[in-house]
GROMACS .gro file of C-alpha atoms in nm:
model
  116
    1MET     CA    1  19.203  23.788  21.302
    2SER     CA    2  19.301  23.393  21.339
    3MET     CA    3  19.045  23.272  21.662
    4ALA     CA    4  19.295  23.255  21.899
    5ALA     CA    5  19.436  23.600  21.887
    6ALA     CA    6  19.094  23.754  21.874
    7GLU     CA    7  19.014  23.470  22.198
    8GLU     CA    8  19.332  23.673  22.366
    9ASN     CA    9  19.136  24.002  22.375
   10LEU     CA   10  18.855  23.866  22.563
   11SER     CA   11  18.666  24.051  22.877
   12GLU     CA   12  18.654  23.787  23.143
   13ASP     CA   13  18.251  23.827  23.123
   14GLU     CA   14  18.329  23.758  22.684
   15ARG     CA   15  18.558  23.465  22.803
   16ALA     CA   16  18.301  23.326  23.070
   17GLY     CA   17  17.988  23.403  22.816
   18LEU     CA   18  18.221  23.198  22.483
   19GLU     CA   19  18.358  22.937  22.741
   20LEU     CA   20  17.913  22.904  22.842
   21ILE     CA   21  17.837  22.889  22.475
   22ARG     CA   22  18.118  22.612  22.407
   23GLU     CA   23  18.039  22.371  22.650
   24THR     CA   24  17.699  22.337  22.557
   25GLY     CA   25  17.739  22.297  22.281
   26GLY     CA   26  17.399  22.555  22.159
   27ILE     CA   27  17.209  22.833  22.405
   28HIS     CA   28  16.928  23.109  22.322
   29GLN     CA   29  17.008  23.397  22.398
   30SER     CA   30  16.764  23.461  22.706
   31ASP     CA   31  16.897  23.136  22.880
   32PHE     CA   32  17.274  23.326  22.821
   33TRP     CA   33  17.236  23.593  23.020
   34LYS     CA   34  17.044  23.448  23.340
   35GLU     CA   35  17.290  23.116  23.308
   36LEU     CA   36  17.588  23.455  23.319
   37ASP     CA   37  17.376  23.635  23.610
   38VAL     CA   38  17.374  23.978  23.388
   39SER     CA   39  17.130  24.195  23.278
   40SER     CA   40  16.979  24.108  22.919
   41ARG     CA   41  17.130  24.461  22.826
   42LYS     CA   42  17.480  24.328  22.946
   43GLY     CA   43  17.386  23.981  22.743
   44SER     CA   44  17.312  24.113  22.407
   45ARG     CA   45  17.712  24.344  22.483
   46ILE     CA   46  17.889  23.999  22.477
   47VAL     CA   47  17.650  23.825  22.187
   48ASP     CA   48  17.729  24.146  21.953
   49SER     CA   49  18.140  24.090  22.066
   50LEU     CA   50  18.163  23.775  22.036
   51ALA     CA   51  17.921  23.726  21.648
   52GLU     CA   52  18.208  24.046  21.579
   53GLN     CA   53  18.522  23.848  21.639
   54GLY     CA   54  18.335  23.545  21.467
   55LEU     CA   55  18.359  23.384  21.765
   56ILE     CA   56  18.008  23.243  21.757
   57GLN     CA   57  17.704  23.248  21.530
   58ARG     CA   58  17.303  23.364  21.590
   59ASP     CA   59  17.069  23.237  21.463
   60GLU     CA   60  16.730  23.363  21.527
   61THR     CA   61  16.478  23.143  21.612
   62VAL     CA   62  16.172  23.154  21.841
   63TYR     CA   63  16.162  23.027  22.190
   64ASP     CA   64  15.905  23.010  22.442
   65GLY     CA   65  15.667  23.145  22.230
   66HIS     CA   66  15.894  23.462  22.220
   67ASN     CA   67  16.200  23.533  21.924
   68THR     CA   68  16.534  23.502  21.985
   69TYR     CA   69  16.883  23.369  21.882
   70TYR     CA   70  17.094  23.038  21.956
   71LEU     CA   71  17.412  23.096  21.976
   72THR     CA   72  17.684  22.791  21.910
   73PRO     CA   73  18.055  22.821  21.868
   74ALA     CA   74  18.135  22.897  21.547
   75PRO     CA   75  18.380  22.637  21.389
   76ARG     CA   76  18.720  22.636  21.515
   77ASP     CA   77  19.035  22.627  21.274
   78LEU     CA   78  19.226  22.343  21.271
   79ASP     CA   79  19.571  22.235  21.231
   80PHE     CA   80  19.657  21.894  21.108
   81SER     CA   81  20.002  22.057  21.028
   82LEU     CA   82  20.058  21.900  21.408
   83LEU     CA   83  19.995  21.557  21.221
   84MET     CA   84  20.185  21.574  20.927
   85ALA     CA   85  20.605  21.524  20.928
   86GLY     CA   86  20.704  21.683  20.605
   87ASP     CA   87  20.442  21.557  20.350
   88MET     CA   88  20.333  21.255  20.530
   89LEU     CA   89  19.995  21.213  20.714
   90SER     CA   90  20.069  20.998  20.994
   91PRO     CA   91  20.014  20.701  21.017
   92PHE     CA   92  19.782  20.709  21.346
   93ILE     CA   93  19.541  20.854  21.173
   94GLY     CA   94  19.213  20.620  20.999
   95ASP     CA   95  19.049  20.277  21.160
   96GLU     CA   96  19.352  20.050  21.126
   97GLU     CA   97  19.564  19.912  21.388
   98ILE     CA   98  19.881  20.041  21.389
   99ASP     CA   99  20.230  19.863  21.497
  100ALA     CA  100  20.538  20.132  21.632
  101ARG     CA  101  20.745  19.867  21.409
  102SER     CA  102  20.637  19.900  21.115
  103ASP     CA  103  20.801  20.109  20.820
  104ALA     CA  104  20.532  20.355  20.768
  105PHE     CA  105  20.526  20.401  21.119
  106SER     CA  106  20.941  20.481  21.134
  107GLN     CA  107  20.967  20.631  20.792
  108TRP     CA  108  20.698  20.929  20.937
  109VAL     CA  109  20.893  20.911  21.303
  110MET     CA  110  21.212  20.981  21.046
  111ASN     CA  111  21.042  21.312  20.820
  112LEU     CA  112  20.949  21.465  21.145
  113ALA     CA  113  21.335  21.435  21.271
  114TYR     CA  114  21.471  21.547  20.954
  115GLU     CA  115  21.204  21.874  20.954
  116GLU     CA  116  21.416  22.001  21.307
   0.00000   0.00000   0.00000
């Protein structure tokens, strides 16, 4: 199941938990359930569900002298097809300045037009 499909089936609490983990970039499980204002038992169930679906990563750690988990968002699937026109990568990818009147940009736009 893709990450997007898994996210569609989340409960309201799971969605809030995933959003919290993504916004913080990572949070200790002992703080997670407090931030969500749920019991530790419910927080653990939310974490278990998100981890089983591959939406978060859970690593054992010691925090404030207690064993807990550090929760981080799982890397998202990237869709590079949005940058492609046929087999050409967008000329806007990279460090150099692109002239909208350049041949490279014109060819890329023409490939976009021919795809449809």
